């Protein structure tokens, strides 16, 4: 059993010198002992031992003590060098459930001539942060100075080649070269840090160094950056889980790493069958698409690599995948949640364009990256799949407290259905289910067992199409209501005028849902004659298949269960916030802030209410 999600007592070990405080999370009964050591030079951001506005513990990040799911997307403003469209991109990210955006700054663009720093126009740090604050999306700052990002020299200015020193070292010439730039970025971002003017700032540094430069980099460069960003959260995205900067004199506040399970070989779109899936807690860069290299097959094949389009036997494109049953986002991201990922940044979410000589020779002008928001800022198929996942995660705060109970093939009536069972100390359950092998592409139908307070319950006719993943829940709280179990998947919920509303979806199967209730009158079903509902022993039992092009509502007292087909629902559902949006509520996409559900439009950027008018 994993200990993640189980509440452990905290103790403080002050045997170290000065500011180096060790927080020990102890669970002797399970044989686990966890130690958190703050980063040298950091004020420390462990929840319960810090007064900072942004903290974290073993379960999740917290804003002012409130748990959040950091669902972030990568966007490089300098790849869209006009400030007006920045708002458009951010206003398309937030409705899809992105509560954070990760951005690189570009040293060469800001200091193309040494000592002439330029942060004006499309290089304006403050302008981007102001727009992000107005939209209500958190910003994860990645200042460099080295950034990789398929940009020439990793963002280093050309004049750096004339500096007689080894780059990315503690050399006496290299160090004063980058310090003015980093100091300037720090001064700009310090004005908009969360807790100061309602903005969160995490400082991340990307290091892809090798050999001898790694040691001086870790010993001298990062501690100096921490001092510049004194009082701000620091992270590091390692290129793979090697533990670089996870400990030692250059330890960051929260360690993270990259994961690109499909790589970038768009000429070999079946590579996903040959890779193992990672199980990290914080994915600072998780694959959001793929770039097409110079002399590559073009982005049509990259979309094929990540299963975004349907192709005929001859290889001709015949359409976009509508139900995401073979989409990369469905397969890999839900596996991340099974592993307990509570901070995820998708690289990229909007790719943009490599203007001028921005591109490294490995790529070309288009940096479309097969992202959720394409280069022309329209939506791709994965946008809707990601939206369903993000809405669910924001609506399910107990996910952060759920520890792994088991990973096995015993919950389903078929022995090739694999289940990861997560549960909280209160008995709230999440089951992430899939077929045992990615080579299984046929449909599987089976019975599935879940735990409830009344004992084990079997749901019949659960279905998986090929590599599809599903998240099944039981003892699921929403507002003042409680689902006993459901074979459908939860999209989100909201409470409007004292009535709890939960939105469920299915894909190619019959749904069975049980809702705890006190009313004895028969539930009212509207929208489909193929869905039935009845009450027995204080539980409303709902079963059936919704129409493929509309919603079904099952009203039970002060609770309404809404049921829809996934293919119809995914591109049409939106949950804009309408109240509780001051302070940290501006960035809170959970139903703890007042929201409404809207169905139909291509995009709903925001909504306001005035009495009974929206």
Coordinates of C-alpha atoms in Angstrom, one line a residue:
X1 CA 0.0 0.0 0.0
X2 CA 1.2 3.5 -0.8
X3 CA 1.2 5.9 2.1
X4 CA 0.3 8.9 -0.1
X5 CA -3.0 10.3 1.0
X6 CA -2.9 8.9 4.6
X7 CA -2.7 11.6 7.3
X8 CA 0.6 11.4 9.2
X9 CA 1.7 13.3 12.3
X10 CA 4.3 15.9 11.7
X11 CA 7.4 16.3 13.9
X12 CA 10.2 18.8 13.7
X13 CA 13.8 17.8 13.9
X14 CA 15.9 20.8 14.9
X15 CA 19.1 19.0 15.3
X16 CA 20.5 20.6 12.1
X17 CA 22.2 23.9 12.0
X18 CA 20.3 27.2 11.8
X19 CA 17.6 27.4 9.1
X20 CA 17.8 23.8 8.0
X21 CA 14.7 22.3 9.5
X22 CA 13.6 18.7 8.7
X23 CA 10.0 17.8 8.7
X24 CA 9.4 14.1 9.3
X25 CA 6.2 12.5 8.2
X26 CA 6.1 9.3 10.2
X27 CA 3.9 6.3 9.6
X28 CA 5.5 3.5 11.6
X29 CA 2.5 1.2 11.4
X30 CA 3.1 0.9 7.6
X31 CA 6.8 0.8 7.8
X32 CA 7.2 4.1 6.0
X33 CA 9.2 7.2 7.1
X34 CA 9.3 10.3 5.0
X35 CA 11.5 13.3 5.5
X36 CA 11.1 16.7 4.0
X37 CA 14.2 18.9 4.0
X38 CA 13.7 22.6 2.9
X39 CA 15.9 23.9 0.2
X40 CA 19.0 25.7 1.4
X41 CA 18.5 29.4 1.0
X42 CA 14.7 29.0 1.0
X43 CA 12.3 30.2 3.7
X44 CA 10.6 26.8 3.7
X45 CA 7.1 26.2 2.3
X46 CA 5.9 23.1 4.0
X47 CA 2.3 23.5 5.1
X48 CA 1.8 24.0 8.9
X49 CA 5.4 25.2 9.2
X50 CA 5.2 28.3 7.0
X51 CA 3.2 31.5 6.9
X52 CA 3.7 31.8 3.1
X53 CA 0.6 32.2 0.9
X54 CA 1.7 29.2 -1.3
X55 CA 2.6 26.0 0.6
X56 CA 2.4 22.3 0.0
X57 CA 2.4 19.0 1.9
X58 CA 2.6 15.4 0.8
X59 CA -0.9 15.7 -0.6
X60 CA -1.1 18.8 -2.7
X61 CA -0.2 22.5 -3.1
X62 CA -2.3 24.9 -1.0
X63 CA -3.2 28.6 -1.6
X64 CA -3.9 30.3 1.7
X65 CA -4.4 26.8 3.2
X66 CA -6.9 25.7 0.6
X67 CA -6.0 22.6 -1.5
X68 CA -5.8 23.0 -5.2
X69 CA -5.1 20.8 -8.2
X70 CA -2.5 22.5 -10.3
X71 CA -3.5 21.7 -13.8
X72 CA -1.1 23.8 -15.9
X73 CA -0.3 24.3 -19.5
X74 CA 2.9 25.6 -21.2
X75 CA 2.7 28.8 -23.3
X76 CA 5.6 30.9 -24.5
X77 CA 4.5 34.5 -25.0
X78 CA 7.4 35.3 -27.2
X79 CA 6.1 32.6 -29.7
X80 CA 3.0 34.8 -30.0
X81 CA 4.7 38.2 -30.2
X82 CA 1.7 40.4 -29.8
X83 CA 0.2 41.1 -26.4
X84 CA -3.5 41.2 -27.5
X85 CA -3.7 37.5 -28.4
X86 CA -2.2 36.5 -25.1
X87 CA -5.6 37.1 -23.5
X88 CA -7.3 34.9 -26.1
X89 CA -5.0 32.0 -25.4
X90 CA -5.4 32.3 -21.6
X91 CA -9.2 32.7 -21.9
X92 CA -9.2 29.4 -23.9
X93 CA -7.0 27.6 -21.4
X94 CA -9.0 28.5 -18.3
X95 CA -12.4 27.1 -19.5
X96 CA -10.7 23.8 -20.2
X97 CA -9.7 23.6 -16.5
X98 CA -6.2 25.0 -16.7
X99 CA -5.8 27.0 -13.4
X100 CA -2.1 27.7 -14.2
X101 CA 0.1 28.6 -17.1
X102 CA 3.8 27.8 -17.2
X103 CA 6.0 30.3 -19.1
X104 CA 9.6 30.5 -20.2
X105 CA 11.4 33.9 -20.3
X106 CA 13.9 34.2 -23.2
X107 CA 17.3 35.7 -22.2
X108 CA 18.5 36.4 -25.8
X109 CA 15.4 38.3 -26.7
X110 CA 15.5 40.4 -23.6
X111 CA 19.3 41.1 -23.8
X112 CA 20.3 40.7 -27.4
X113 CA 23.0 43.3 -26.7
X114 CA 24.9 42.9 -23.4
X115 CA 23.8 45.3 -20.7
X116 CA 20.8 46.5 -22.8
X117 CA 17.9 44.8 -21.1
X118 CA 14.5 45.1 -22.9
X119 CA 11.2 44.1 -21.3
X120 CA 8.9 46.2 -23.4
X121 CA 6.2 45.2 -25.9
X122 CA 5.9 41.4 -26.4
X123 CA 8.8 41.0 -24.0
X124 CA 6.9 42.7 -21.1
X125 CA 6.9 40.5 -18.1
X126 CA 4.5 42.7 -16.2
X127 CA 2.0 42.9 -19.1
X128 CA 1.7 39.1 -19.3
X129 CA 1.2 38.8 -15.5
X130 CA -1.4 41.6 -15.5
X131 CA -3.4 39.8 -18.2
X132 CA -3.1 36.5 -16.4
X133 CA -4.3 38.1 -13.2
X134 CA -7.2 39.6 -14.9
X135 CA -8.2 36.3 -16.5
X136 CA -7.6 34.5 -13.2
X137 CA -4.9 32.0 -14.0
X138 CA -1.8 31.3 -11.9
X139 CA 1.6 31.7 -13.5
X140 CA 4.6 29.3 -13.0
X141 CA 7.7 31.4 -13.9
X142 CA 10.6 29.6 -15.7
X143 CA 13.3 32.3 -16.0
X144 CA 16.2 30.3 -17.3
X145 CA 18.7 31.6 -18.2
X146 CA 18.9 28.3 -20.0
X147 CA 15.5 27.1 -21.2
X148 CA 16.0 24.5 -24.0
X149 CA 12.4 24.8 -25.5
X150 CA 13.7 24.0 -29.1
X151 CA 15.0 27.5 -29.3
X152 CA 18.5 28.5 -30.6
X153 CA 21.1 28.1 -27.9
X154 CA 18.5 27.4 -25.3
X155 CA 17.8 31.1 -25.1
X156 CA 21.4 32.2 -24.6
X157 CA 22.3 35.5 -26.3
X158 CA 24.8 35.4 -29.2
X159 CA 27.2 37.7 -27.4
X160 CA 27.7 35.0 -24.7
X161 CA 30.0 33.1 -27.2
X162 CA 32.5 35.9 -26.7
X163 CA 32.6 35.4 -22.9
X164 CA 35.8 33.5 -22.2
X165 CA 34.3 31.0 -19.8
X166 CA 32.4 27.7 -19.7
X167 CA 28.6 28.3 -20.0
X168 CA 26.4 27.1 -17.1
X169 CA 29.3 27.0 -14.6
X170 CA 30.3 29.2 -11.7
X171 CA 33.0 30.8 -13.8
X172 CA 34.1 34.3 -12.9
X173 CA 33.1 35.6 -16.4
X174 CA 29.9 33.6 -17.0
X175 CA 28.3 34.4 -13.6
X176 CA 28.3 38.2 -14.1
X177 CA 27.0 37.7 -17.6
X178 CA 23.6 36.2 -16.5
X179 CA 23.1 37.9 -13.1
X180 CA 21.7 41.2 -14.4
X181 CA 19.1 39.4 -16.5
X182 CA 18.0 37.1 -13.6
X183 CA 17.9 40.0 -11.2
X184 CA 15.7 42.1 -13.5
X185 CA 13.3 39.2 -14.0
X186 CA 13.1 38.8 -10.3
X187 CA 12.3 42.5 -9.8
X188 CA 9.5 42.4 -12.3
X189 CA 7.9 39.2 -11.1
X190 CA 8.3 40.1 -7.4
X191 CA 5.6 42.7 -7.8
X192 CA 3.0 40.1 -8.8
X193 CA 3.7 37.2 -6.4
X194 CA 0.7 35.4 -5.0
X195 CA 0.0 36.7 -1.5
X196 CA 1.4 40.1 -2.5
X197 CA -0.9 41.1 -5.3
X198 CA -2.9 37.9 -5.7
X199 CA -0.4 36.1 -7.9
X200 CA 1.4 32.8 -7.3
X201 CA 5.0 32.5 -8.5
X202 CA 7.0 29.4 -8.6
X203 CA 10.5 29.7 -9.9
X204 CA 11.8 26.9 -11.9
X205 CA 15.1 26.3 -13.6
X206 CA 15.7 23.9 -16.4
X207 CA 19.1 22.2 -16.5
X208 CA 20.1 19.8 -19.1
X209 CA 23.7 19.9 -18.4
X210 CA 26.0 17.0 -18.4
X211 CA 29.5 16.1 -17.2
X212 CA 31.6 18.6 -15.2
X213 CA 29.3 21.6 -15.6
X214 CA 26.6 19.9 -13.5
X215 CA 28.4 20.1 -10.2
X216 CA 29.3 23.8 -10.2
X217 CA 25.9 24.6 -11.6
X218 CA 24.2 22.9 -8.6
X219 CA 26.6 24.3 -6.0
X220 CA 26.7 27.9 -7.0
X221 CA 24.1 29.0 -9.6
X222 CA 20.9 27.7 -8.1
X223 CA 21.6 28.9 -4.5
X224 CA 22.2 32.4 -5.9
X225 CA 18.9 32.2 -7.9
X226 CA 17.2 31.3 -4.7
X227 CA 18.6 34.3 -3.0
X228 CA 17.4 36.6 -5.8
X229 CA 13.9 35.0 -5.6
X230 CA 14.1 35.0 -1.8
X231 CA 10.7 34.0 -0.4
X232 CA 9.4 32.4 -3.6
X233 CA 8.7 28.7 -4.3
X234 CA 11.4 27.0 -6.3
X235 CA 11.1 23.8 -8.4
X236 CA 13.2 22.0 -10.9
X237 CA 12.1 19.9 -13.9
X238 CA 14.7 17.2 -14.2
X239 CA 14.9 15.7 -17.7
X240 CA 14.1 12.3 -16.2
X241 CA 13.7 11.1 -12.6
X242 CA 17.4 11.1 -11.8
X243 CA 17.1 13.1 -8.6
X244 CA 19.1 16.0 -9.8
X245 CA 18.5 18.9 -7.3
X246 CA 16.2 16.7 -5.2
X247 CA 18.7 16.8 -2.4
X248 CA 22.0 18.3 -1.5
X249 CA 23.3 22.0 -1.4
X250 CA 21.2 22.9 -4.4
X251 CA 18.0 21.2 -3.4
X252 CA 14.8 22.9 -4.7
X253 CA 11.7 23.3 -2.6
X254 CA 9.7 20.8 -4.8
X255 CA 11.5 18.4 -7.1
X256 CA 9.8 17.5 -10.4
X257 CA 10.7 16.0 -13.8
X258 CA 9.8 15.7 -17.5
X259 CA 8.0 12.8 -19.1
X260 CA 7.5 12.4 -22.8
X261 CA 6.3 8.7 -23.1
X262 CA 5.7 8.9 -26.9
X263 CA 8.8 10.9 -27.7
X264 CA 8.8 12.9 -31.0
X265 CA 9.2 10.2 -33.7
X266 CA 6.1 11.1 -35.8
X267 CA 7.2 8.6 -38.4
X268 CA 6.6 5.8 -35.9
X269 CA 3.1 6.5 -34.5
X270 CA 2.8 3.1 -32.8
X271 CA 5.7 3.7 -30.4
X272 CA 3.3 4.0 -27.4
X273 CA 3.0 0.3 -27.3
X274 CA 6.7 -0.1 -26.4
X275 CA 6.9 2.4 -23.5
X276 CA 6.3 2.1 -19.8
X277 CA 4.2 4.6 -18.1
X278 CA 5.7 6.9 -15.4
X279 CA 4.3 7.4 -11.9
X280 CA 5.4 10.9 -10.7
X281 CA 3.8 13.2 -8.3
X282 CA 4.7 16.5 -10.0
X283 CA 5.2 16.5 -13.8
X284 CA 6.7 19.9 -14.6
X285 CA 6.7 18.9 -18.3
X286 CA 4.4 16.1 -19.4
X287 CA 3.9 15.5 -23.1
X288 CA 1.1 17.7 -24.4
X289 CA 1.9 16.9 -28.1
X290 CA 4.9 16.5 -30.3
X291 CA 6.9 18.8 -32.5
X292 CA 7.7 18.0 -36.1
X293 CA 11.4 18.2 -36.8
X294 CA 13.1 19.6 -39.9
X295 CA 12.6 17.2 -42.8
X296 CA 9.9 15.5 -40.7
X297 CA 6.7 14.0 -42.0
X298 CA 4.6 17.2 -41.1
X299 CA 2.2 17.8 -38.3
X300 CA -0.5 15.6 -39.8
X301 CA 1.6 12.6 -38.7
X302 CA 2.3 14.1 -35.3
X303 CA -1.5 14.2 -34.7
X304 CA -1.6 10.6 -35.7
X305 CA 1.2 9.8 -33.3
X306 CA -0.9 11.0 -30.4
X307 CA -4.0 9.4 -31.7
X308 CA -5.9 12.6 -32.5
X309 CA -7.2 11.6 -35.9
X310 CA -8.8 8.7 -37.6
X311 CA -7.1 7.3 -40.7
X312 CA -8.4 4.9 -43.3
X313 CA -6.6 1.7 -44.2
X314 CA -4.8 3.6 -47.0
X315 CA -3.5 6.1 -44.5
X316 CA -5.7 9.0 -45.6
X317 CA -7.2 11.2 -42.8
X318 CA -10.9 10.7 -42.5
X319 CA -11.7 12.7 -39.5
X320 CA -11.0 13.8 -35.9
X321 CA -11.4 11.3 -33.1
X322 CA -14.7 12.3 -31.5
X323 CA -14.9 10.1 -28.4
X324 CA -11.3 10.1 -27.4
X325 CA -11.3 6.3 -26.9
X326 CA -7.8 6.0 -28.4
X327 CA -6.6 9.5 -27.6
X328 CA -3.2 10.0 -26.0
X329 CA -4.7 12.3 -23.4
X330 CA -7.2 9.7 -22.2
X331 CA -4.7 6.9 -22.0
X332 CA -1.7 8.6 -20.4
X333 CA -3.1 11.4 -18.3
X334 CA -5.5 9.2 -16.5
X335 CA -2.6 6.9 -15.8
X336 CA -0.9 9.9 -14.2
X337 CA -3.9 10.3 -11.9
X338 CA -3.7 6.7 -10.9
X339 CA -0.1 7.3 -9.9
X340 CA -1.2 10.2 -7.7
X341 CA -0.1 13.2 -9.8
X342 CA -1.4 16.4 -8.3
X343 CA 0.7 18.9 -10.2
X344 CA 0.7 18.5 -14.0
X345 CA 2.0 20.8 -16.6
X346 CA 1.3 19.9 -20.2
X347 CA 4.1 20.9 -22.6
X348 CA 2.8 22.4 -24.8
X349 CA -0.7 23.7 -24.5
X350 CA -0.3 26.5 -27.0
X351 CA 2.8 26.1 -29.2
X352 CA 2.8 29.1 -31.5
X353 CA 5.4 30.1 -34.0
X354 CA 9.2 30.3 -34.2
X355 CA 9.6 33.8 -35.6
X356 CA 12.9 35.0 -37.1
X357 CA 15.8 32.8 -35.9
X358 CA 14.1 31.6 -32.7
X359 CA 14.1 27.9 -33.8
X360 CA 16.8 25.5 -33.0
X361 CA 17.9 23.7 -36.2
X362 CA 16.0 20.6 -35.1
X363 CA 12.6 22.3 -35.8
X364 CA 11.1 24.9 -38.2
X365 CA 8.9 27.9 -38.1
X366 CA 5.7 26.2 -37.0
X367 CA 5.7 25.2 -33.4
X368 CA 2.1 23.9 -33.5
X369 CA 3.2 20.9 -31.3
X370 CA -0.2 19.2 -31.8
X371 CA -1.4 21.1 -28.8
X372 CA -5.0 21.4 -27.3
X373 CA -5.0 25.0 -28.7
X374 CA -3.5 24.9 -32.1
X375 CA -1.1 27.4 -33.8
X376 CA -4.1 29.3 -35.2
X377 CA -5.7 29.2 -31.7
X378 CA -8.5 26.9 -32.7
X379 CA -9.3 23.7 -30.6
X380 CA -8.0 20.3 -31.4
X381 CA -9.7 17.0 -30.3
X382 CA -7.7 16.6 -27.1
X383 CA -9.0 20.0 -25.8
X384 CA -12.4 18.5 -24.9
X385 CA -10.9 15.3 -23.4
X386 CA -8.6 17.4 -21.2
X387 CA -11.5 19.6 -20.2
X388 CA -13.5 16.6 -18.9
X389 CA -10.5 15.4 -16.9
X390 CA -9.6 18.9 -15.4
X391 CA -13.2 19.6 -14.4
X392 CA -13.3 16.3 -12.6
X393 CA -10.1 16.8 -10.7
X394 CA -11.1 20.3 -9.6
X395 CA -14.5 19.0 -8.5
X396 CA -12.8 16.1 -6.5
X397 CA -10.6 17.6 -3.7
X398 CA -10.6 14.3 -1.8
X399 CA -8.5 12.9 -4.7
X400 CA -5.5 14.7 -3.0
X401 CA -6.1 12.7 0.2
X402 CA -6.6 9.3 -1.5
X403 CA -3.8 6.7 -1.0
X404 CA -3.3 3.7 -3.2
X405 CA -5.0 0.6 -1.8
X406 CA -4.3 -1.8 -4.6
X407 CA -3.3 -2.4 -8.2
X408 CA -4.6 -5.7 -9.5
X409 CA -7.0 -7.5 -11.9
X410 CA -9.4 -8.7 -9.2
X411 CA -12.1 -6.0 -9.3
X412 CA -13.5 -6.9 -12.7
X413 CA -15.0 -10.2 -14.0
X414 CA -12.4 -10.3 -16.8
X415 CA -8.8 -11.1 -15.7
X416 CA -7.3 -8.6 -18.2
X417 CA -8.9 -5.5 -16.7
X418 CA -6.4 -3.7 -14.5
X419 CA -7.5 -1.5 -11.6
X420 CA -5.7 1.0 -9.5
X421 CA -7.8 1.6 -6.4
X422 CA -7.3 4.9 -4.5
X423 CA -9.2 5.6 -1.3
X424 CA -9.3 8.3 1.5
X425 CA -9.5 7.6 5.2
X426 CA -13.2 8.5 5.0
X427 CA -13.8 5.7 2.5
X428 CA -14.2 7.7 -0.6
X429 CA -13.0 5.5 -3.5
X430 CA -11.6 6.1 -7.0
X431 CA -10.9 3.2 -9.4
X432 CA -8.8 3.9 -12.5
X433 CA -9.5 1.0 -14.9
X434 CA -7.9 -0.1 -18.2
X435 CA -7.0 -3.2 -20.1
X436 CA -3.8 -4.9 -19.0
X437 CA -2.0 -4.4 -22.3
X438 CA -2.0 -1.5 -24.8
X439 CA -2.0 -4.2 -27.5
X440 CA -5.6 -5.0 -26.6
X441 CA -7.6 -2.8 -28.9
X442 CA -10.9 -4.6 -28.9
X443 CA -13.9 -3.8 -26.7
X444 CA -14.2 -5.4 -23.3
X445 CA -17.5 -5.6 -21.3
X446 CA -17.4 -6.8 -17.7
X447 CA -18.9 -6.6 -14.2
X448 CA -17.0 -4.4 -11.8
X449 CA -16.9 -4.4 -7.9
X450 CA -16.7 -1.2 -5.8
X451 CA -16.7 -0.6 -2.1
X452 CA -19.5 1.4 -0.4
X453 CA -20.4 1.9 3.3
X454 CA -23.1 -0.8 2.8
X455 CA -20.5 -3.3 1.5
X456 CA -19.3 -4.4 -1.9
X457 CA -21.5 -3.6 -4.9
X458 CA -21.2 -5.0 -8.4
X459 CA -21.9 -2.8 -11.4
X460 CA -22.9 -4.7 -14.6
X461 CA -22.0 -4.0 -18.2
X462 CA -19.1 -1.7 -17.7
X463 CA -17.2 -1.2 -21.0
X464 CA -13.8 -0.2 -22.2
X465 CA -13.0 0.4 -25.9
X466 CA -9.4 -0.7 -26.6
X467 CA -6.8 1.4 -24.7
X468 CA -9.5 3.6 -23.1
X469 CA -9.1 4.5 -19.4
X470 CA -12.0 5.3 -17.0
X471 CA -12.3 6.6 -13.5
X472 CA -15.1 5.0 -11.5
X473 CA -16.0 6.5 -8.1
X474 CA -18.0 5.4 -5.0
X475 CA -19.0 7.3 -1.8
X476 CA -18.5 10.5 -3.9
X477 CA -19.6 13.7 -2.0
X478 CA -20.9 16.8 -3.9
X479 CA -22.5 19.7 -2.0
X480 CA -24.8 18.2 0.6
X481 CA -25.3 15.1 -1.5
X482 CA -23.5 11.7 -1.8
X483 CA -23.3 9.2 -4.6
X484 CA -23.1 5.7 -3.3
X485 CA -21.6 4.5 -6.6
X486 CA -21.8 5.0 -10.4
X487 CA -20.5 3.1 -13.4
X488 CA -20.6 6.4 -15.3
X489 CA -17.7 9.0 -15.0
X490 CA -18.1 12.2 -13.1
X491 CA -17.6 15.4 -15.1
X492 CA -18.2 18.0 -12.3
X493 CA -20.9 19.3 -10.0
X494 CA -22.3 22.6 -8.7
X495 CA -24.8 23.9 -6.2
X496 CA -27.4 26.4 -7.5
X497 CA -30.1 27.9 -5.4
X498 CA -29.6 25.2 -2.7
X499 CA -29.9 22.3 -5.2
X500 CA -26.9 20.0 -5.8
X501 CA -26.3 19.1 -9.5
X502 CA -23.9 16.4 -10.6
X503 CA -23.0 15.8 -14.2
X504 CA -22.1 12.3 -15.4
X505 CA -21.1 10.9 -18.8
X506 CA -20.9 7.5 -20.4
X507 CA -19.2 6.1 -23.5
X508 CA -20.8 3.1 -25.2
X509 CA -22.3 1.4 -22.1
X510 CA -25.3 1.3 -19.8
X511 CA -25.0 3.4 -16.7
X512 CA -25.9 2.3 -13.2
X513 CA -25.9 5.0 -10.5
X514 CA -26.9 4.9 -6.8
X515 CA -27.6 8.1 -4.9
X516 CA -28.2 8.3 -1.2
X517 CA -31.5 10.1 -0.5
X518 CA -34.1 10.7 2.1
X519 CA -37.2 11.5 -0.1
X520 CA -39.6 8.6 -0.6
X521 CA -41.3 10.0 -3.7
X522 CA -40.4 8.6 -7.1
X523 CA -37.6 10.4 -8.9
X524 CA -38.5 12.5 -11.9
X525 CA -36.8 11.6 -15.2
X526 CA -36.8 14.1 -18.1
X527 CA -35.0 14.0 -21.4
X528 CA -35.1 10.2 -22.2
X529 CA -37.4 7.3 -21.9
X530 CA -34.5 4.9 -21.9
X531 CA -33.3 6.0 -18.4
X532 CA -35.3 4.8 -15.4
X533 CA -35.1 5.6 -11.7
X534 CA -36.6 4.2 -8.5
X535 CA -36.0 4.5 -4.7
X536 CA -35.3 1.5 -2.4
X537 CA -34.0 1.6 1.2
X538 CA -33.0 5.3 1.1
X539 CA -31.2 5.0 -2.2
X540 CA -32.2 6.2 -5.7
X541 CA -31.2 3.7 -8.3
X542 CA -30.7 5.1 -11.8
X543 CA -30.0 3.1 -14.9
X544 CA -30.1 3.3 -18.7
X545 CA -28.5 5.0 -21.7
X546 CA -28.9 8.7 -22.5
X547 CA -29.7 9.9 -26.0
X548 CA -26.7 10.6 -28.1
X549 CA -27.5 14.2 -28.6
X550 CA -29.0 15.6 -25.3
X551 CA -29.0 15.6 -21.5
X552 CA -31.1 13.5 -19.2
X553 CA -32.1 14.9 -15.8
X554 CA -33.0 12.8 -12.8
X555 CA -34.4 15.0 -10.1
X556 CA -34.4 13.5 -6.6
X557 CA -35.6 15.9 -3.9
X558 CA -33.0 18.8 -3.8
X559 CA -30.5 16.8 -5.9
X560 CA -30.3 16.5 -9.7
X561 CA -28.3 13.9 -11.5
X562 CA -27.5 14.9 -15.2
X563 CA -26.5 12.1 -17.6
X564 CA -25.1 12.5 -21.1
X565 CA -23.1 10.7 -23.8
X566 CA -19.4 11.6 -23.7
X567 CA -19.1 12.3 -27.4
X568 CA -22.0 14.8 -27.3
X569 CA -21.0 16.4 -23.9
X570 CA -17.3 16.9 -24.2
X571 CA -17.2 19.8 -26.6
X572 CA -20.4 21.4 -25.3
X573 CA -20.0 21.6 -21.5
X574 CA -18.6 24.7 -19.7
X575 CA -18.5 25.7 -16.0
X576 CA -17.7 29.4 -15.7
X577 CA -17.4 30.9 -12.2
X578 CA -20.0 33.6 -11.2
X579 CA -19.3 34.2 -7.5
X580 CA -16.7 33.8 -4.8
X581 CA -14.0 34.9 -7.3
X582 CA -12.2 37.5 -5.2
X583 CA -8.9 36.7 -3.5
X584 CA -7.8 33.1 -4.1
X585 CA -11.3 32.4 -5.4
X586 CA -10.1 34.1 -8.6
X587 CA -7.9 31.0 -9.3
X588 CA -10.2 28.3 -7.7
X589 CA -11.8 26.2 -10.4
X590 CA -13.4 23.9 -7.8
X591 CA -17.2 24.0 -7.1
X592 CA -16.3 25.7 -3.8
X593 CA -16.7 28.9 -5.8
X594 CA -20.1 29.6 -7.3
X595 CA -20.5 28.4 -10.9
X596 CA -23.1 27.6 -13.5
X597 CA -23.2 24.9 -16.2
X598 CA -23.6 26.0 -19.8
X599 CA -24.2 23.5 -22.7
X600 CA -23.8 24.2 -26.4
X601 CA -21.4 27.0 -27.4
X602 CA -18.0 26.5 -29.0
X603 CA -16.5 28.5 -26.1
X604 CA -17.7 30.2 -22.9
X605 CA -14.9 32.5 -21.7
X606 CA -16.7 33.8 -18.6
X607 CA -20.2 34.5 -17.2
X608 CA -21.9 37.0 -14.8
X609 CA -25.3 36.8 -13.1
X610 CA -27.7 39.6 -12.1
X611 CA -30.6 38.1 -10.2
X612 CA -32.1 35.5 -12.4
X613 CA -30.3 36.8 -15.5
X614 CA -27.0 35.4 -16.7

